[in-house]
CSV table of C-alpha atoms in Angstrom, one decimal:
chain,number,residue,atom,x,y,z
A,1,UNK,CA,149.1,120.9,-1.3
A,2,UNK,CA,145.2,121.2,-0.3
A,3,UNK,CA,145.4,123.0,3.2
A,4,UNK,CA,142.0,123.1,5.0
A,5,UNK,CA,142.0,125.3,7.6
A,6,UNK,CA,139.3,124.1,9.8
A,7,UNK,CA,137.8,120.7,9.8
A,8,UNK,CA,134.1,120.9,10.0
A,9,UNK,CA,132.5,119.7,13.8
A,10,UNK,CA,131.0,116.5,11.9
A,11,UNK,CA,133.8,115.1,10.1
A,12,UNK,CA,136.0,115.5,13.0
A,13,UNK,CA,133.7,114.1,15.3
A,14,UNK,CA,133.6,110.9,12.7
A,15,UNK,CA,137.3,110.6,12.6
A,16,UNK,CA,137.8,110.7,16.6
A,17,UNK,CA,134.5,108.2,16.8
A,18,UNK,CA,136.8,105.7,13.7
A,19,UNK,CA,140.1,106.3,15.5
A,20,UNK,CA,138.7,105.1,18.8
A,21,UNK,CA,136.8,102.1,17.5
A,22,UNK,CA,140.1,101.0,15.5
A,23,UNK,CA,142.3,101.2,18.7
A,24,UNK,CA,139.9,100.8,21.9
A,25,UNK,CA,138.0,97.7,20.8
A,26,UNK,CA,141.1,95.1,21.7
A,27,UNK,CA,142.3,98.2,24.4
A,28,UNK,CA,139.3,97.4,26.1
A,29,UNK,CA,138.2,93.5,26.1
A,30,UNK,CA,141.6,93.1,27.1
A,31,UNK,CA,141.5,94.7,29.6
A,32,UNK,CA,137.9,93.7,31.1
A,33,UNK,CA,139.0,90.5,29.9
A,34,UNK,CA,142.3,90.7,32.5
A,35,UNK,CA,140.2,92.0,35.4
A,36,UNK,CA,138.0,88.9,35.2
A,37,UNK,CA,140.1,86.6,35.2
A,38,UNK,CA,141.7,88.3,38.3
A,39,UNK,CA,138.5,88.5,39.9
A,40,UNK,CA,137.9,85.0,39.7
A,41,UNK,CA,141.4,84.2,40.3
A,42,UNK,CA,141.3,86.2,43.9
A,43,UNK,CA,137.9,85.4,45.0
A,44,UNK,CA,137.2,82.1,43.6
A,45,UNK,CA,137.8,79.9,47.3
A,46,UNK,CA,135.2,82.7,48.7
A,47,UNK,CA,131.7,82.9,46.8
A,48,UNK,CA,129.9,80.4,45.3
A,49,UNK,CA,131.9,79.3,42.0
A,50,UNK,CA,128.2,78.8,40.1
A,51,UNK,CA,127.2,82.6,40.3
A,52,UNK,CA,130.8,83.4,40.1
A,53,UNK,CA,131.0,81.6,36.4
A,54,UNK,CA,127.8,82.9,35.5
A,55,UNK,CA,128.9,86.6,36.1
A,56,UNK,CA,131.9,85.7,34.2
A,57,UNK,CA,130.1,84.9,31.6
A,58,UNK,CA,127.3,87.9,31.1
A,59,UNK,CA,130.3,90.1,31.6
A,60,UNK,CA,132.6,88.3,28.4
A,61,UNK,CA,129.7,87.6,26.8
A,62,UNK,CA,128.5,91.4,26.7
A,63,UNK,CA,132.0,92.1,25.9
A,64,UNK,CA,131.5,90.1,22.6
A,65,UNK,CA,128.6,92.1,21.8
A,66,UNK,CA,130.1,95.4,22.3
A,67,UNK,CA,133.6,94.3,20.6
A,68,UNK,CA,131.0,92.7,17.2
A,69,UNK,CA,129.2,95.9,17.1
A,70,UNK,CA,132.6,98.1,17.0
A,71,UNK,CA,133.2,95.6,14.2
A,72,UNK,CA,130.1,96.0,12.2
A,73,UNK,CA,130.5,99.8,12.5
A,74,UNK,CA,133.7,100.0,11.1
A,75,UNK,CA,132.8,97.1,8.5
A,76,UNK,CA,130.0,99.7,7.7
A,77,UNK,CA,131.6,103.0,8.2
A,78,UNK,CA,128.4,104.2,10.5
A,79,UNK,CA,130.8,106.5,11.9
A,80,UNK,CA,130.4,108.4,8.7
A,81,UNK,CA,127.0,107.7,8.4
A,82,UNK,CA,125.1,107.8,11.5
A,83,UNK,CA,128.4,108.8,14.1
A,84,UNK,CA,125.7,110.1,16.5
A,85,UNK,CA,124.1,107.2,16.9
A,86,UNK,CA,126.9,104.9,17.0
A,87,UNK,CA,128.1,106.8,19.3
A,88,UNK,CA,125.4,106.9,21.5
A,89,UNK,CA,124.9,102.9,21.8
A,90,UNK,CA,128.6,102.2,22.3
A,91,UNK,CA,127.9,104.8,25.4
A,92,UNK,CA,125.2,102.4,26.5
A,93,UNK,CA,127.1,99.3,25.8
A,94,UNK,CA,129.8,100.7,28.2
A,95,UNK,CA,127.0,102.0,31.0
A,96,UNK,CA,125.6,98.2,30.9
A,97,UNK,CA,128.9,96.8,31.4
A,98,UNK,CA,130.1,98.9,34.1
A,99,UNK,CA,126.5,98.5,35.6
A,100,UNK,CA,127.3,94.7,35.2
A,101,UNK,CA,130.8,94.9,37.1
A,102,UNK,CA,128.8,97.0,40.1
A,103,UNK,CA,125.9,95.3,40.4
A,104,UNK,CA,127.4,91.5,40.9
A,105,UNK,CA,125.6,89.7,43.4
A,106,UNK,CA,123.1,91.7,45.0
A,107,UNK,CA,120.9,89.3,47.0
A,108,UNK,CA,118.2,90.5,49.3
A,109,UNK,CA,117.4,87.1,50.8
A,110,UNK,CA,118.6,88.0,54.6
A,111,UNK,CA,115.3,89.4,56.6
A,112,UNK,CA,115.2,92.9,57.7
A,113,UNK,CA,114.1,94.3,60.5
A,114,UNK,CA,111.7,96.3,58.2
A,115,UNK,CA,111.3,96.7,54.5
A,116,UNK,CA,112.2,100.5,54.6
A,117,UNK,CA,113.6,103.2,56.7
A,118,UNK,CA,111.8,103.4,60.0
A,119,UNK,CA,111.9,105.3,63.4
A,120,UNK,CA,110.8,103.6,66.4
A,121,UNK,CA,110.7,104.9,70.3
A,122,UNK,CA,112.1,103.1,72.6
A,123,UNK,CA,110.8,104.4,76.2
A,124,UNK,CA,111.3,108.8,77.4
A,125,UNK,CA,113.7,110.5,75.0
A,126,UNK,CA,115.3,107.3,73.0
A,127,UNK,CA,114.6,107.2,69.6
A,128,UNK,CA,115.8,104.8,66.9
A,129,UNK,CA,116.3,105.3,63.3
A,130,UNK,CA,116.5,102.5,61.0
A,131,UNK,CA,118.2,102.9,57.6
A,132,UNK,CA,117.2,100.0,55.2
A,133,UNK,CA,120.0,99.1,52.6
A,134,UNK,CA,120.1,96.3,50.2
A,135,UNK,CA,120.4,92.6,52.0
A,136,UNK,CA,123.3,90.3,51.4
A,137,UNK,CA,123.6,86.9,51.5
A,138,UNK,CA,127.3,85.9,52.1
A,139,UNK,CA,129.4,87.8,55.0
A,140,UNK,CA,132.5,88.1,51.8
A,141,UNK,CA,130.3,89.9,49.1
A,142,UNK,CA,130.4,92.7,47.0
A,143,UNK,CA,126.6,92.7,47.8
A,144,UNK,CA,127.7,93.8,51.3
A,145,UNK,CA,129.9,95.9,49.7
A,146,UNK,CA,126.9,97.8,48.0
A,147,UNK,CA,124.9,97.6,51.6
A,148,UNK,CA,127.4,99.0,53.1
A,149,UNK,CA,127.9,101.8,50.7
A,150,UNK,CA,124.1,102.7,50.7
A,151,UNK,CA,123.9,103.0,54.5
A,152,UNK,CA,127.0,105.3,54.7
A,153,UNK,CA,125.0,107.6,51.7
A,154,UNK,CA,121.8,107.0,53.5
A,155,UNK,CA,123.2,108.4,56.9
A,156,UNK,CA,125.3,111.4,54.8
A,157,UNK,CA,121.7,112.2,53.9
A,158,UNK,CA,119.4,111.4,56.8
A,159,UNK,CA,121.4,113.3,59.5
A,160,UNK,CA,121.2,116.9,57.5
A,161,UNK,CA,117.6,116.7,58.9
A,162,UNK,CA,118.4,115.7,62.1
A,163,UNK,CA,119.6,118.2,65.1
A,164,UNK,CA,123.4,117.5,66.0
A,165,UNK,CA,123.8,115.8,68.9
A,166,UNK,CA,126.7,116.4,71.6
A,167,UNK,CA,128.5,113.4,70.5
A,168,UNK,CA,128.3,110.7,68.4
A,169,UNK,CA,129.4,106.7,68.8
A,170,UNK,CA,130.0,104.8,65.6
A,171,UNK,CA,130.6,101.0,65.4
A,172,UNK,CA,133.7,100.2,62.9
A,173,UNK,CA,133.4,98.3,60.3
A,174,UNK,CA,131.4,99.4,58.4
A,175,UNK,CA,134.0,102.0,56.8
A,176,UNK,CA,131.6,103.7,54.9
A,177,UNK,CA,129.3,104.7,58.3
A,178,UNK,CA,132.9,105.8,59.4
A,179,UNK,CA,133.6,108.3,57.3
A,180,UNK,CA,130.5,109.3,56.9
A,181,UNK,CA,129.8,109.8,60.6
A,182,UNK,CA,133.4,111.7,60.8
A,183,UNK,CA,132.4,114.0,58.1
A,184,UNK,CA,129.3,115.0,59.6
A,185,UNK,CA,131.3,115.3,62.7
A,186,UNK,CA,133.8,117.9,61.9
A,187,UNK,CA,131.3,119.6,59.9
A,188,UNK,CA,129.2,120.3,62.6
A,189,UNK,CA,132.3,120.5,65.1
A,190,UNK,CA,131.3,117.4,67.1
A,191,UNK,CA,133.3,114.9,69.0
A,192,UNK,CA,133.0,111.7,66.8
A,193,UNK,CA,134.1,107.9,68.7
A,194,UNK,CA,135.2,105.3,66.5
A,195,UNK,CA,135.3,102.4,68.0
A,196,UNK,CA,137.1,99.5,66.1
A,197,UNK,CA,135.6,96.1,65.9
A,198,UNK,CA,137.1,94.3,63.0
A,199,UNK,CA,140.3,95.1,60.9
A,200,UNK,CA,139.0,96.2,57.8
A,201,UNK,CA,139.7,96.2,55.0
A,202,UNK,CA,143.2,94.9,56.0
A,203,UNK,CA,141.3,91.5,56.9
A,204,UNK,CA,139.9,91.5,53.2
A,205,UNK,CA,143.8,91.6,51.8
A,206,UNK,CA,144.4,88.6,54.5
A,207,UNK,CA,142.0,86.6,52.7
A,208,UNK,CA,144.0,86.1,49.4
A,209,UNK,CA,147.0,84.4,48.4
A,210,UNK,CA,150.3,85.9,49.3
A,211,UNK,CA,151.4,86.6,45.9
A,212,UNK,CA,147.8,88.7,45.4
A,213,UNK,CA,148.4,90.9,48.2
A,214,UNK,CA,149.4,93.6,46.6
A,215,UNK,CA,147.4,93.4,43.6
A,216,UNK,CA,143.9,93.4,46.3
A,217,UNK,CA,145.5,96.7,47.7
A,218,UNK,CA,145.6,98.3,44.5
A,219,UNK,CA,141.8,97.2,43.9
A,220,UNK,CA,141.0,98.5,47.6
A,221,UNK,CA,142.5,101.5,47.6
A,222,UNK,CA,139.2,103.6,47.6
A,223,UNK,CA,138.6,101.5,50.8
A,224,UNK,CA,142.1,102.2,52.4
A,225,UNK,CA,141.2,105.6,51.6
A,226,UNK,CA,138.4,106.2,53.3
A,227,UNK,CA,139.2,104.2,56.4
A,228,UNK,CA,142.3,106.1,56.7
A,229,UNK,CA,140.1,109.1,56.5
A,230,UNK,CA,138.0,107.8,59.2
A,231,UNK,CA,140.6,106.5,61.4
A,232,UNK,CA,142.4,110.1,61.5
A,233,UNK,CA,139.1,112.4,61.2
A,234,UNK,CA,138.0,110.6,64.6
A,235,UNK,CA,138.0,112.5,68.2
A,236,UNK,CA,138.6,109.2,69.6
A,237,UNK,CA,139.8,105.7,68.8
A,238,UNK,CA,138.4,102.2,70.9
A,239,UNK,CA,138.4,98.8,70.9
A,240,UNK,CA,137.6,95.6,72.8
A,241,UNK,CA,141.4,95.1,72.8
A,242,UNK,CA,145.0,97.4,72.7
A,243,UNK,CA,145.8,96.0,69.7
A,244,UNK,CA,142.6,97.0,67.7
A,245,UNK,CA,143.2,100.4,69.1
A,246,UNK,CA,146.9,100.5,67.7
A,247,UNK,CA,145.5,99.6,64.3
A,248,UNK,CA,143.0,102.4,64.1
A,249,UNK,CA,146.0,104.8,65.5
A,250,UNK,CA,148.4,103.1,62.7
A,251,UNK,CA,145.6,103.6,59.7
A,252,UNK,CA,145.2,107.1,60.8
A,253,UNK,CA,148.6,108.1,61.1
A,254,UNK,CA,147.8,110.0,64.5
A,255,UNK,CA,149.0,110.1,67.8
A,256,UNK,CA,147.4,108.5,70.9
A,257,UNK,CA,145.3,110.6,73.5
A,258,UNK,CA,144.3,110.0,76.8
A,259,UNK,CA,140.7,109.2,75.1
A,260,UNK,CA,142.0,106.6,72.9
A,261,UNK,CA,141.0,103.4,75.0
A,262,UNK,CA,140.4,99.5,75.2
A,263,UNK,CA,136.9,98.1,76.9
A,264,UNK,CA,137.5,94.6,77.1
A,265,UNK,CA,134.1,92.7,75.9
A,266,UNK,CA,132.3,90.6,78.7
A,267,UNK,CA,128.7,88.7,78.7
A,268,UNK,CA,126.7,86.8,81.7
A,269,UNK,CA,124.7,83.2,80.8
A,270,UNK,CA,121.4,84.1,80.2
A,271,UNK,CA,118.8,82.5,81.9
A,272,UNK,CA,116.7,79.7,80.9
A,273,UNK,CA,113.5,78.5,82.4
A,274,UNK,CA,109.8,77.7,81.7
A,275,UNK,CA,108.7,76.5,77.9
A,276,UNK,CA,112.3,77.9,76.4
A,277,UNK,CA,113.8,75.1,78.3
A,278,UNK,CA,111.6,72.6,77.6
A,279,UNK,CA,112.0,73.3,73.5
A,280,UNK,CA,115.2,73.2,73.8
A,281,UNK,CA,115.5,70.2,75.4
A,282,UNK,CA,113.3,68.6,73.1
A,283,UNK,CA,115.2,70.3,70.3
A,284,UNK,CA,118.0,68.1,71.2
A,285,UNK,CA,116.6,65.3,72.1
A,286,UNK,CA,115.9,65.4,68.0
A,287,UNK,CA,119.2,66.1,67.0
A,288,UNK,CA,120.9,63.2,69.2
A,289,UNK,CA,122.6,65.1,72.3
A,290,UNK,CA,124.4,62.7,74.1
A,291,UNK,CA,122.7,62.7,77.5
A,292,UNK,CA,125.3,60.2,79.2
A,293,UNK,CA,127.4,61.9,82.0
A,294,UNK,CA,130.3,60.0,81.2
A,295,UNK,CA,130.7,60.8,77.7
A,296,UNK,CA,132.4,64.4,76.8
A,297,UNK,CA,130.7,66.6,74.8
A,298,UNK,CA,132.9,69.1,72.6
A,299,UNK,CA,130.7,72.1,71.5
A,300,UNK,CA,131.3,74.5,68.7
A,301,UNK,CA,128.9,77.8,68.2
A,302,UNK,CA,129.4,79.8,65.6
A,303,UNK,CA,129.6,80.7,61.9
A,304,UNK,CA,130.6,78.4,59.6
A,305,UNK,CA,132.4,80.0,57.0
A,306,UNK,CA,136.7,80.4,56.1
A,307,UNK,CA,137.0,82.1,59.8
A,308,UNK,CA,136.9,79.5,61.6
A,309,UNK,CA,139.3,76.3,61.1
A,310,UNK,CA,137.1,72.9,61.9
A,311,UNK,CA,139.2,70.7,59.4
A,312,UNK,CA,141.5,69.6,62.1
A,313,UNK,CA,138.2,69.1,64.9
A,314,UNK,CA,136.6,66.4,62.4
A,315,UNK,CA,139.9,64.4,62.0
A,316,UNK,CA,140.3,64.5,65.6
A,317,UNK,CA,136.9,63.0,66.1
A,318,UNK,CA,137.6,60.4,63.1
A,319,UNK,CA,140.7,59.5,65.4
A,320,UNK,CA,138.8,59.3,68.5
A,321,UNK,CA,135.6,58.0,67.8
A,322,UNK,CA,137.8,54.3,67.8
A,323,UNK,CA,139.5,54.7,71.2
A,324,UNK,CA,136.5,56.2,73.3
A,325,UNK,CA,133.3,57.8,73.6
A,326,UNK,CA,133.4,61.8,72.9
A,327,UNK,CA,130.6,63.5,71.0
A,328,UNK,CA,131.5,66.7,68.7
A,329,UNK,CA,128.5,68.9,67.9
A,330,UNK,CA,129.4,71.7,66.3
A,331,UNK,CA,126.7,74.5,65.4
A,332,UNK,CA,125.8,77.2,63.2
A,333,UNK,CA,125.4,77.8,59.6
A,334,UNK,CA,127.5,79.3,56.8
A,335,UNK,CA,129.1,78.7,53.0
A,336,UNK,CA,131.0,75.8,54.5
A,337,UNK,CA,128.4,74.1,56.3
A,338,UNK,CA,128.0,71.3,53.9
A,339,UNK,CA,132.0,70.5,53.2
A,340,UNK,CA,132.6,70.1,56.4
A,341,UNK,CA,129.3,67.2,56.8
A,342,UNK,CA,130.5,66.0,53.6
A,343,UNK,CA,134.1,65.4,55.8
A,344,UNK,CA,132.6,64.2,58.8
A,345,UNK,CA,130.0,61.3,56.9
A,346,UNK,CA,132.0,58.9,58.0
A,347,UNK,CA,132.1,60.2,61.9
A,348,UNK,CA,129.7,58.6,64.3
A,349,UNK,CA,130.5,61.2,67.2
A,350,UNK,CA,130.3,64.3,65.0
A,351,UNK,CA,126.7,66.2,65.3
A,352,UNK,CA,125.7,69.2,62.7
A,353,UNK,CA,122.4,70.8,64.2
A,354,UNK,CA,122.8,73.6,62.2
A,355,UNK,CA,121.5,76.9,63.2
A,356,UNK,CA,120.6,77.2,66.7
A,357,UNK,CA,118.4,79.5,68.8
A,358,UNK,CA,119.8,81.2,72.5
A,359,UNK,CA,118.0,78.9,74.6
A,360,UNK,CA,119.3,75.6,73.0
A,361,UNK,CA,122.7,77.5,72.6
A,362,UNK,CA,122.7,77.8,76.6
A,363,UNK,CA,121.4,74.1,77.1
A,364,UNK,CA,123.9,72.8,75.2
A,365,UNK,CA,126.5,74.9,77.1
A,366,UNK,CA,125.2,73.0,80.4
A,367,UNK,CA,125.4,69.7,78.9
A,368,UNK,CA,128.9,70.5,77.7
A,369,UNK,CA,132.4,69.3,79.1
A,370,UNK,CA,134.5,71.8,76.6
A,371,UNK,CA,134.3,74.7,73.7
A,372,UNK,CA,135.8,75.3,70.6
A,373,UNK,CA,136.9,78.7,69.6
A,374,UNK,CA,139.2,77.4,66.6
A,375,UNK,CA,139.7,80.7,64.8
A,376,UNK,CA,142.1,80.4,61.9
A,377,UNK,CA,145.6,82.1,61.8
A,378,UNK,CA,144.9,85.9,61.5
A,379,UNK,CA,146.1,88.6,62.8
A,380,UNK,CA,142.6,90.5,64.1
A,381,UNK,CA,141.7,86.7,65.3
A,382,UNK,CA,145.2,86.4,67.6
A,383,UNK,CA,144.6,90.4,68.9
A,384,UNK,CA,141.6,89.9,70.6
A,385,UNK,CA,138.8,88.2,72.8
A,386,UNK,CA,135.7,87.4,71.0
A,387,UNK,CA,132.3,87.2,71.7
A,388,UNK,CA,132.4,83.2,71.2
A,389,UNK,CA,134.9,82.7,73.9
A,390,UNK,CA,133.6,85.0,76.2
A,391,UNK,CA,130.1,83.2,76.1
A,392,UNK,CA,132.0,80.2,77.1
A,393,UNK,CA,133.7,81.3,79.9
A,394,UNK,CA,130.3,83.2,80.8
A,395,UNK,CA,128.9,79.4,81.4
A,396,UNK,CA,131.5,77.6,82.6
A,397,UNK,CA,133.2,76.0,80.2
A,398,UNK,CA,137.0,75.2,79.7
A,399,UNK,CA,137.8,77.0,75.7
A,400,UNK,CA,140.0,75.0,73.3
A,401,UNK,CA,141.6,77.6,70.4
């Protein structure tokens, strides 16, 4: 028996670089292969299924490319011949799919308020800091995501140069600017207020099919982390309602203080007057406003997108439009803008200005008999009071959920 008693670097480094190729190629497109399909599975009803497919497709396709050029290599033994340089593309086929998985969707198509970070001063001793992140097109994107992520770094960064203040009031979401905020906090032994506007990511698990659920926790879990860290490395916990409070109490595991409060939300009709008016009232002249005092008008402001259910409003106007006179206009934009006209073609009495400015937003509030707040069945949504409702009842109008 030959025994070698120490296998030089390079032939050792060859045999790891053949073993890997031989068992890692099918390891891995299966397993990118899996978490595509499971991406598309969970996310398909929420981003638009054209750049959805085409990701899927880069990503499998550079999969094929990395899985044919494991193939050649072993076909060719250039892991005895050149391992180095095997090695180092298959390093580079891995950074471009990885860079392929992070980088999905990144749109900068939303304006900014300017095209980099900026300071402005607002009257004696404010001054505002503006941290410019990557845009995002769709409110459910991993391109907000990455904005998110880049603010949260931004601010970890920025506020090293800044002189602590005596307390500091952060907005949640976003969870990122939470943690980060709370980390500089306890650093610097500061009082940091979290106060909790939206129920994330707990909404984002909401958003997929039961049988998913626990699947999208697994995949959130850096994002459970961190909010928990937030949640529980906050001085104080509020909220527009008690039961946003209880959340952030729940995700932090903490006790409640005699600092951790509610503000209910409230908002006064703003004025409109002088050449505003007059637009506006132009502005729907255009798009058809009924201007008969005896025919309702049911009004709808808002985001049109999966968090608000208007499915049931169109088929209520299809019923009605044959037994009497009641005009629907329901505004705003969003993903499911155009389903929802596609639905309502064949409705006489439905109306779809689209996006609308404040001043036509409070003309049509005047004109208006009842609002819409027709939030779909979710647990944040049945907490609360919203902005939208309150705006309502700020001019007058009865609110139909």
């Amino acid at each position: 028996m030959a025994y070698q008693r120490q296998i030089p670097d390079q032939e050792l480094f060859s045999a790891q670089l053949e073993m890997l190729m031989q068992h890692g190629r099918i390891a891995s497109m299966s397993a990118n292969l899996v978490g595509v399909l499971a991406y598309l599975l969970l996310l398909w009803p929420y981003f638009d299924a054209l750049n959805m497919l085409l990701w899927g497709f880069g990503l499998l396709t550079l999969l094929l490319l990395r899985s044919l050029h494991m193939s050649n290599g072993l076909a060719t033994r250039a892991y005895q011949n050149k391992p180095r340089s095997l090695f180092w593309w298959l390093i580079i086929g891995a950074a471009l799919t990885g860079g392929w998985w992070s980088a999905t969707f990144l749109h900068s198509l939303k304006s900014h308020r300017f095209p980099r970070d900026a300071t402005a001063t607002v009257g004696d001793g404010y001054r505002l800091r503006f941290l410019h992140a990557p845009g995002y097109r769709r409110n459910i994107s991993l391109s907000r995501l990455w904005n998110h992520h880049v603010l949260g770094r931004k601010f970890r960064r920025q506020a090293r140069t800044e002189s602590p203040p005596d307390v500091i009031l952060c907005s949640y979401p976003t969870i990122e600017l939470g943690a980060a905020a709370v980390d500089y906090g306890k650093r610097n032994n500061l009082p940091v207020v979290l106060d909790v506007r939206d129920l994330w990511p707990d909404i984002f698990v909401d958003l997929v099919p039961g049988w998913a659920r626990s699947v999208a926790r697994v995949v959130l879990w850096p994002l459970f982390r961190r909010a928990r860290r937030a949640c529980a490395g906050a001085y104080a916990l509020t909220g527009h309602a008690p039961a946003f409070v209880d959340w952030g109490l729940s995700m932090g595991k903490r006790r409640r203080t005699e600092l951790d409060r509610d503000f209910p939300f409230a908002c006064s009709a703003p004025a409109l007057d002088g050449e505003a008016a007059a637009q506006a009232e132009r502005f729907w002249q255009e798009k058809g406003l009924c201007q008969r005092p005896d025919v309702p008008v049911v009004c709808f402001v808002g985001q049109i997108g999966h968090q608000f259910e208007l499915e049931t409003v169109i088929e209520a106007a299809r019923r009605l439009q044959s037994q009497r006179e009641v005009q629907f206009v329901l505004c705003g934009a969003g993903v499911r803008l155009e389903e929802y006209r596609r639905r309502a073609r064949d409705c006489r009495n439905v109306v779809f200005p689209g996006w609308v400015n404040s001043p036509e937003i409070e003309l049509l509030h005047r004109r208006a008999t009842l609002a819409l707040s027709p939030y779909v069945r979710r647990a944040d949504f049945e907490s609360g009071l919203f902005n939208k409702s309150l705006e309502y009842f700020a001019a007058g109008l009865p609110v139909l959920t």
